[in-house]
Tab-separated table of C-alpha atoms in Angstrom:
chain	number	residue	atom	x	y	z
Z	1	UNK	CA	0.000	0.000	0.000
Z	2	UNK	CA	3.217	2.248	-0.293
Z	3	UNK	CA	3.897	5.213	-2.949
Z	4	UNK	CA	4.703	3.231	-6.336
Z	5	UNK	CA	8.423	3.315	-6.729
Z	6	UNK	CA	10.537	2.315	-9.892
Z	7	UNK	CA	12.851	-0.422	-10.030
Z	8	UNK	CA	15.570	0.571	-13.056
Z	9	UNK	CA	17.624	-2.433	-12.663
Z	10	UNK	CA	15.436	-4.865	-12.080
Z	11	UNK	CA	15.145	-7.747	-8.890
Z	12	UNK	CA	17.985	-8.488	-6.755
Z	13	UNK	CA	18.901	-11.898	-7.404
Z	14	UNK	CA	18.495	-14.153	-4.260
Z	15	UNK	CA	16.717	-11.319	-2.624
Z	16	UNK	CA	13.452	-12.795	0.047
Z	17	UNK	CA	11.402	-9.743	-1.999
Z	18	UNK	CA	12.613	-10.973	-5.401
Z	19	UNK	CA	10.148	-14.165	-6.391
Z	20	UNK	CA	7.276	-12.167	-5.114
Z	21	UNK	CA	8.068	-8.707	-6.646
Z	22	UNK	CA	8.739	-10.860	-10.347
Z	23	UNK	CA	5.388	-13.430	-10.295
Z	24	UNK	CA	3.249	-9.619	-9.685
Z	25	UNK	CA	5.536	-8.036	-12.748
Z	26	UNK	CA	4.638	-11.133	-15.197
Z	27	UNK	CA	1.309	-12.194	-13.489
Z	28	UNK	CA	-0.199	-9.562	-16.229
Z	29	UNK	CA	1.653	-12.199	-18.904
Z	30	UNK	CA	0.301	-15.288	-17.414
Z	31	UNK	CA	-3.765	-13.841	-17.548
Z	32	UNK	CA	-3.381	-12.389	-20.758
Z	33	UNK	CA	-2.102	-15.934	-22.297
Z	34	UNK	CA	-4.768	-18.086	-20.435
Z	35	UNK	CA	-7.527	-15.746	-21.033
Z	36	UNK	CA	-6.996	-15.824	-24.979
Z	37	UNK	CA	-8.227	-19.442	-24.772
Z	38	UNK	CA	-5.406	-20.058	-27.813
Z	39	UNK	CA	-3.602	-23.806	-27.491
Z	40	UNK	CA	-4.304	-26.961	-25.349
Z	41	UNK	CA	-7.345	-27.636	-24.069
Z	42	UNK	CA	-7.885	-30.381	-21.724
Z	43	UNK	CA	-11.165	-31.330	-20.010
Z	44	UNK	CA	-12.354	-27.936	-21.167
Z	45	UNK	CA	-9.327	-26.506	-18.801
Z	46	UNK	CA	-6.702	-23.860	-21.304
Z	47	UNK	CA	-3.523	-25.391	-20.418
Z	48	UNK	CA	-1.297	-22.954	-22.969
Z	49	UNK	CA	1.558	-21.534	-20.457
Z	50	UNK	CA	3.627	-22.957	-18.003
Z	51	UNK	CA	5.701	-20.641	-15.656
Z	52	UNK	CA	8.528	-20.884	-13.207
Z	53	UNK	CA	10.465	-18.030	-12.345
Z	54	UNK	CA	11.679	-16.556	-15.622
Z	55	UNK	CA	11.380	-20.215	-17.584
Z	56	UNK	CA	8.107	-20.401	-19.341
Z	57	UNK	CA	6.694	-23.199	-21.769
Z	58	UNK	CA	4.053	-22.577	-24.812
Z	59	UNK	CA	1.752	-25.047	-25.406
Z	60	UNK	CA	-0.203	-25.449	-28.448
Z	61	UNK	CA	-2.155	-27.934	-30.940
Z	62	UNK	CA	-1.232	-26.269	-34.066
Z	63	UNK	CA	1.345	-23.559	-35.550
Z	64	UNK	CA	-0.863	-20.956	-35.419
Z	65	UNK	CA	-1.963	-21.055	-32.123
Z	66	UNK	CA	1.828	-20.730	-31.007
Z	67	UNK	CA	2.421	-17.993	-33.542
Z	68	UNK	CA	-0.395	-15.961	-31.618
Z	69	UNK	CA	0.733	-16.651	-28.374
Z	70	UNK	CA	4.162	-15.483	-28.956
Z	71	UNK	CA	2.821	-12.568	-30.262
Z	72	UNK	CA	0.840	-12.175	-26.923
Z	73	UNK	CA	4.321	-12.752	-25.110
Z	74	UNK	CA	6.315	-10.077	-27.889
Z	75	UNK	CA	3.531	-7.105	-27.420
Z	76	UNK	CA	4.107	-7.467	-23.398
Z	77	UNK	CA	7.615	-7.487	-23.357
Z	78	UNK	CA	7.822	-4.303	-25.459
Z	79	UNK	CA	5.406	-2.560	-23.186
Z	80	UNK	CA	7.427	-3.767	-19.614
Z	81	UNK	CA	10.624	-3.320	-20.931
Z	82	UNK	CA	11.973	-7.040	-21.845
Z	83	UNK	CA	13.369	-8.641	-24.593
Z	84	UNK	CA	13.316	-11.929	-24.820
Z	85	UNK	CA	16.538	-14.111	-25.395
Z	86	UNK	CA	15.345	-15.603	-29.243
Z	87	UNK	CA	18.962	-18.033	-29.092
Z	88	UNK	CA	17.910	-19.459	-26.041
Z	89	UNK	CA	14.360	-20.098	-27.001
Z	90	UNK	CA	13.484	-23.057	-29.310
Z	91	UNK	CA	10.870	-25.220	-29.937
Z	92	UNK	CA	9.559	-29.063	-30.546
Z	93	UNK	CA	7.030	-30.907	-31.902
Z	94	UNK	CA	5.640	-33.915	-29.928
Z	95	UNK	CA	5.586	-37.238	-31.958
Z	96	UNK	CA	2.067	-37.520	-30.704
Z	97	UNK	CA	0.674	-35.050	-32.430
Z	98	UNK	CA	2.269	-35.981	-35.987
Z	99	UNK	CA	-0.422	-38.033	-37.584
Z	100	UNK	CA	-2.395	-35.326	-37.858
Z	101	UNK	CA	0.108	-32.447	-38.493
Z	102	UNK	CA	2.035	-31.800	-42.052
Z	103	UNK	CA	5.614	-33.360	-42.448
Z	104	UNK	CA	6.799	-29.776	-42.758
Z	105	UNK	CA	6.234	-27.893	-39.944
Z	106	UNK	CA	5.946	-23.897	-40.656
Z	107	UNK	CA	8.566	-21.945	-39.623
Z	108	UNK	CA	7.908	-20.467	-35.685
Z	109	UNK	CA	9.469	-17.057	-35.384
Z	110	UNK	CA	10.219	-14.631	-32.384
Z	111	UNK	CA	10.886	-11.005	-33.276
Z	112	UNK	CA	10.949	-12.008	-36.881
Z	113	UNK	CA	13.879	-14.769	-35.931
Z	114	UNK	CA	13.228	-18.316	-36.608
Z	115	UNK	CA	13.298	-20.411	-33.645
Z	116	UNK	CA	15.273	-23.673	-33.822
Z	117	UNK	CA	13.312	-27.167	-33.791
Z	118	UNK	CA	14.935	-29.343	-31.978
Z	119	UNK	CA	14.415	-32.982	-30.610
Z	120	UNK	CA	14.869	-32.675	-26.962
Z	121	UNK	CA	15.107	-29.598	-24.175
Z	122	UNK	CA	16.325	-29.188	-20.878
Z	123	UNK	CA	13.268	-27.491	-19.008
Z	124	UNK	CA	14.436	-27.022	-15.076
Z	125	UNK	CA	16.877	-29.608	-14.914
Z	126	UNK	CA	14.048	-31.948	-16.348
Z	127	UNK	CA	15.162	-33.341	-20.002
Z	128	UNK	CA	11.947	-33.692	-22.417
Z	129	UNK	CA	11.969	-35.482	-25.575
Z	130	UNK	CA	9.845	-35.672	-28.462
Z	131	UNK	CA	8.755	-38.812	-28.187
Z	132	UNK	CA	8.099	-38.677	-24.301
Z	133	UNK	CA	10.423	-41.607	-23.638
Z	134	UNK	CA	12.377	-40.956	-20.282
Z	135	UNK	CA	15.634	-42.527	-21.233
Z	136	UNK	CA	17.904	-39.689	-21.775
Z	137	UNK	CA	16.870	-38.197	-18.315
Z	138	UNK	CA	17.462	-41.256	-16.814
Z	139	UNK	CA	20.833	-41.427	-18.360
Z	140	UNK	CA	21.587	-37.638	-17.020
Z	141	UNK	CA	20.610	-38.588	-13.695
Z	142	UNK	CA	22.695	-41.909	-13.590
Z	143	UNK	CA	25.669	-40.252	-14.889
Z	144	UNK	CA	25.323	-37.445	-12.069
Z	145	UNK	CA	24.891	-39.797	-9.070
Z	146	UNK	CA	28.025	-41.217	-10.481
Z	147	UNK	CA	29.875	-38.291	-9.947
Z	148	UNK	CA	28.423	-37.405	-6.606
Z	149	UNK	CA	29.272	-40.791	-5.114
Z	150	UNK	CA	32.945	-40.655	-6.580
Z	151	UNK	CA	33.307	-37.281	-4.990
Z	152	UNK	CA	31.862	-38.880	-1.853
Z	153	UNK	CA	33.710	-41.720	-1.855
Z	154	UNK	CA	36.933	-40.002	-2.510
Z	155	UNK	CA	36.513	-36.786	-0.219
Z	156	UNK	CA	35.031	-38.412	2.829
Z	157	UNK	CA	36.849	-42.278	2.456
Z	158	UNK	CA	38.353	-41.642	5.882
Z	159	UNK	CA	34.900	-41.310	7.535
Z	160	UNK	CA	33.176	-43.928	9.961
Z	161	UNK	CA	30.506	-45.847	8.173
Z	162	UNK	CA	27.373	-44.314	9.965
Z	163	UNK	CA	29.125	-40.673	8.270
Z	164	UNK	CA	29.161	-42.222	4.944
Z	165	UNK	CA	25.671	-43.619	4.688
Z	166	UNK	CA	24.482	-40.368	6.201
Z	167	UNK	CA	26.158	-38.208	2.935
Z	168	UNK	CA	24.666	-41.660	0.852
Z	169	UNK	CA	21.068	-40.513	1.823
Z	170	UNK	CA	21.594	-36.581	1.691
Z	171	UNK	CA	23.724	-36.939	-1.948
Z	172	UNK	CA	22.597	-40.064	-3.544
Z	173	UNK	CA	19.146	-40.897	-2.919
Z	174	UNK	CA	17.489	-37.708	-4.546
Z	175	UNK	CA	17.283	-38.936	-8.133
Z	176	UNK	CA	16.610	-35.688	-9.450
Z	177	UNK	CA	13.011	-35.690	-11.195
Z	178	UNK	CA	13.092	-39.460	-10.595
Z	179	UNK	CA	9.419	-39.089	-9.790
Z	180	UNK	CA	8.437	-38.097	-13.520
Z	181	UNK	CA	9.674	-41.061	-15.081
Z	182	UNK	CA	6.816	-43.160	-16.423
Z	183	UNK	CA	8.169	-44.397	-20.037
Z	184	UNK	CA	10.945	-45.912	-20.322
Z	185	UNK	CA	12.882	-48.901	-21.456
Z	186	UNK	CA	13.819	-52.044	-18.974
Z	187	UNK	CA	17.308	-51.181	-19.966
Z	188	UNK	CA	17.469	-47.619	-18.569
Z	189	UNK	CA	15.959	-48.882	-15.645
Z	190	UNK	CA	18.073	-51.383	-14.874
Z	191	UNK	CA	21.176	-49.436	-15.517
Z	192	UNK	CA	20.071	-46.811	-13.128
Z	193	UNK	CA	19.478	-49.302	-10.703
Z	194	UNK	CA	22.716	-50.809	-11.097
Z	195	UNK	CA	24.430	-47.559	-10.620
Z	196	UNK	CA	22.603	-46.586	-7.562
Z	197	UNK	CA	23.757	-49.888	-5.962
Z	198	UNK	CA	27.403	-49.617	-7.266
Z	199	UNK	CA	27.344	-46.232	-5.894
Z	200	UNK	CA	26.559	-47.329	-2.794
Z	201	UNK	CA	29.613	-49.779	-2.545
Z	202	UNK	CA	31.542	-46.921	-3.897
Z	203	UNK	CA	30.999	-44.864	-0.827
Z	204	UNK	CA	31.240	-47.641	1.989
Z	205	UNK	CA	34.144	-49.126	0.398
Z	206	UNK	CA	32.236	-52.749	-0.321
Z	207	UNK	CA	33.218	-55.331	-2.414
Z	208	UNK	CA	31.764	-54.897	-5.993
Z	209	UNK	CA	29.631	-58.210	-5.775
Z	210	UNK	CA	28.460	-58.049	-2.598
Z	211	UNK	CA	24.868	-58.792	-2.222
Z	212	UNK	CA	22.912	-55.779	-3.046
Z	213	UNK	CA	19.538	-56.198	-0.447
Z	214	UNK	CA	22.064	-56.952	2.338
Z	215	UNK	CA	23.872	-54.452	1.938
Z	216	UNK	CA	21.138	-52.169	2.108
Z	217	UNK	CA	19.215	-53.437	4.899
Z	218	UNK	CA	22.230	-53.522	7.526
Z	219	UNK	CA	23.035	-50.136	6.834
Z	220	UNK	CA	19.043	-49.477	7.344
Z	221	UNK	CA	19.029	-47.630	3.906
Z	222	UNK	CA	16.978	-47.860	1.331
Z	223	UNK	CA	17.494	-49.401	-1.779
Z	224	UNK	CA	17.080	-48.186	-5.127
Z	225	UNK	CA	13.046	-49.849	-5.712
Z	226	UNK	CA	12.096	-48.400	-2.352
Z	227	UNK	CA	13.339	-44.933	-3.118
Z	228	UNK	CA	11.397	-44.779	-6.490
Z	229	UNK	CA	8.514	-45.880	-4.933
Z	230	UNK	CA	8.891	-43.332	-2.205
Z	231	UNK	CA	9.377	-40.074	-4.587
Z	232	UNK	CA	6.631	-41.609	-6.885
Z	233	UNK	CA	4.179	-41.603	-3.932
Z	234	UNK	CA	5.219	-38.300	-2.487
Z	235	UNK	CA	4.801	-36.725	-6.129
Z	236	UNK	CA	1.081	-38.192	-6.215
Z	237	UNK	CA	0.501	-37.179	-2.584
Z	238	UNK	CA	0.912	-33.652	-3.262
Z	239	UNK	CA	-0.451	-33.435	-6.660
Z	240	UNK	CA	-3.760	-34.432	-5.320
Z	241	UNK	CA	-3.333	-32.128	-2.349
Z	242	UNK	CA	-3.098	-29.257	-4.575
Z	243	UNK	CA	-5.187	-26.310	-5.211
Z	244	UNK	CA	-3.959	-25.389	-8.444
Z	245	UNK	CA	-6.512	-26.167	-11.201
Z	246	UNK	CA	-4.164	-27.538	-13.430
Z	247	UNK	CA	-2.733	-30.031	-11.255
Z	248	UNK	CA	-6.510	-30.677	-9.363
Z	249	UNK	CA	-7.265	-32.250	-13.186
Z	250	UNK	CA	-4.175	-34.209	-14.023
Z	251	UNK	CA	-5.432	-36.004	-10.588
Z	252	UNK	CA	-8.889	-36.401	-11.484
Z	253	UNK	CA	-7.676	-38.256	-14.515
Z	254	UNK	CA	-8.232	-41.662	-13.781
Z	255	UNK	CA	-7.165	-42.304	-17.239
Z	256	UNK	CA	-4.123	-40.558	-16.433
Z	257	UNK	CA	-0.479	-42.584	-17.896
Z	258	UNK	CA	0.975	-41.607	-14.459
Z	259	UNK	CA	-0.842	-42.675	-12.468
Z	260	UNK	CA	-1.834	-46.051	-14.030
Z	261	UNK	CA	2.272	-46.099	-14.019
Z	262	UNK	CA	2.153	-45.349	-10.291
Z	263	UNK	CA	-0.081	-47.995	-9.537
Z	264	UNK	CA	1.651	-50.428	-12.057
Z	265	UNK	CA	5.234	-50.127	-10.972
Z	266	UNK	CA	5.110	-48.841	-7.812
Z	267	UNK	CA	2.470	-50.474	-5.746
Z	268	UNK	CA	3.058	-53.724	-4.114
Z	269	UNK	CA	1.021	-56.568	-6.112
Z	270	UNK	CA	-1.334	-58.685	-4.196
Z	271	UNK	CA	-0.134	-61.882	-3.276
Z	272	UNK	CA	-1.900	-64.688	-4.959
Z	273	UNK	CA	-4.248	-66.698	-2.611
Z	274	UNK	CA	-3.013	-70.339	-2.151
Z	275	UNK	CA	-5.340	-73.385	-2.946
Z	276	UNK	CA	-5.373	-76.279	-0.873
């Protein structure tokens, strides 16, 4: 409720104010994309823009829907003093869509640029594909625990045991984005798995065919199926918990891939009655 006061240099970055003082400088953005009803439209919900922070994501069925929400996107900028960075923004088409869209796909320009096509993106650490297959996260995530527990192992190999497993949990068990994986290939999985448990021998010093579940359980640590299922769970706790609208109707899916996934791969089975 203060006097308005300009800012000529923008946020400060890591600044408690900043977040706050950026989502009420974009929020304008976000209402005018959603309110133009232009893009995907699932059960009747507008689901065109995702935002965090300064990273935001399009989403459209067709070329022209794009075009007109980046022209939503240019007009605001030049009004609020931005400029959007046209080498770091690119775009993708989704194999799913490709029945039903020509071979050549129009030409998708910011600021009169051309915007690169390309067949995967980095979007907050997460690594999206065009064919929605999780494999080449799951290969960026394997080859990063790999490097945390050789740092580990090498920096700390001095340590008492309890000291090691404790930097295990904090360092290793994270699986960044693990929870998103829902397509993917027995291979990937298995190598992932493999390196989570070699990581773990890595770090305590164990022999390198040492029996994987017993190592686990005497350290009271868990293993590599119990920490997916953990982060899958917690993921679907707090989607369903949520008051955002978007993420209140990806739960009321009970078509939904991820959660049929969920209950596939990471819910214990029933064990079979026995007949007598």
């Amino acid at each position: 409720m203060s006097d308005p006061y300009h800012l000529e240099c923008g946020v400060r970055q890591g600044g408690l104010s900043s977040p706050t003082l950026f989502n009420l400088y974009v929020n304008d953005l976000i209402v005018a994309l959603s309110s133009l009803h232009v893009g995907c439209h699932i059960d009747g919900l507008c689901v065109n823009n995702l935002s965090y922070a300064d990273d935001m994501v399009l989403l459209s069925a067709s070329v022209c829907g794009l075009r007109k929400l980046l022209r939503i996107c240019e007009e605001y900028a030049c009004g609020h003093g931005l400029l959007y960075n046209v080498k770091k923004s690119q775009f993708m088409v989704f194999e799913g869509a490709r029945a039903r869209c020509p071979g050549n796909v129009p030409a998708v320009k910011l600021y009169g640029v051309p915007l690169q096509r390309v067949e995967q993106f980095k979007y907050l650490g997460h690594i999206l594909t065009v064919d929605l297959k999780d494999q080449a996260d799951m290969d960026r995530e394997r080859r990063a625990l790999s490097v945390r527990a050789n740092m580990i192992a090498r920096r700390f190999a001095r340590c008492s045991g309890e000291v090691k497993v404790t930097l295990f949990r904090a360092y290793c068990t994270s699986l960044y984005t693990c929870s998103l994986w829902a397509d993917y290939s027995g291979r990937s999985y298995s190598a992932i798995r493999v390196q989570y448990n070699n990581a773990f021998r890595a770090v305590l010093g164990l022999p390198r065919y040492c029996s994987a579940s017993g190592m686990f359980a005497e350290a009271n640590t868990d293993c590599f199926h119990t920490t997916m299922r953990k982060r899958a769970t917690s993921l679907l706790r707090r989607v369903r918990a949520s008051t955002n609208t978007v993420l209140a109707m990806i739960a009321g899916r009970i078509d939904s891939p991820y959660l049929w996934h969920c209950s596939k791969r990471h819910v214990a089975q029933p064990v079979p009655e026995r007949r007598y």
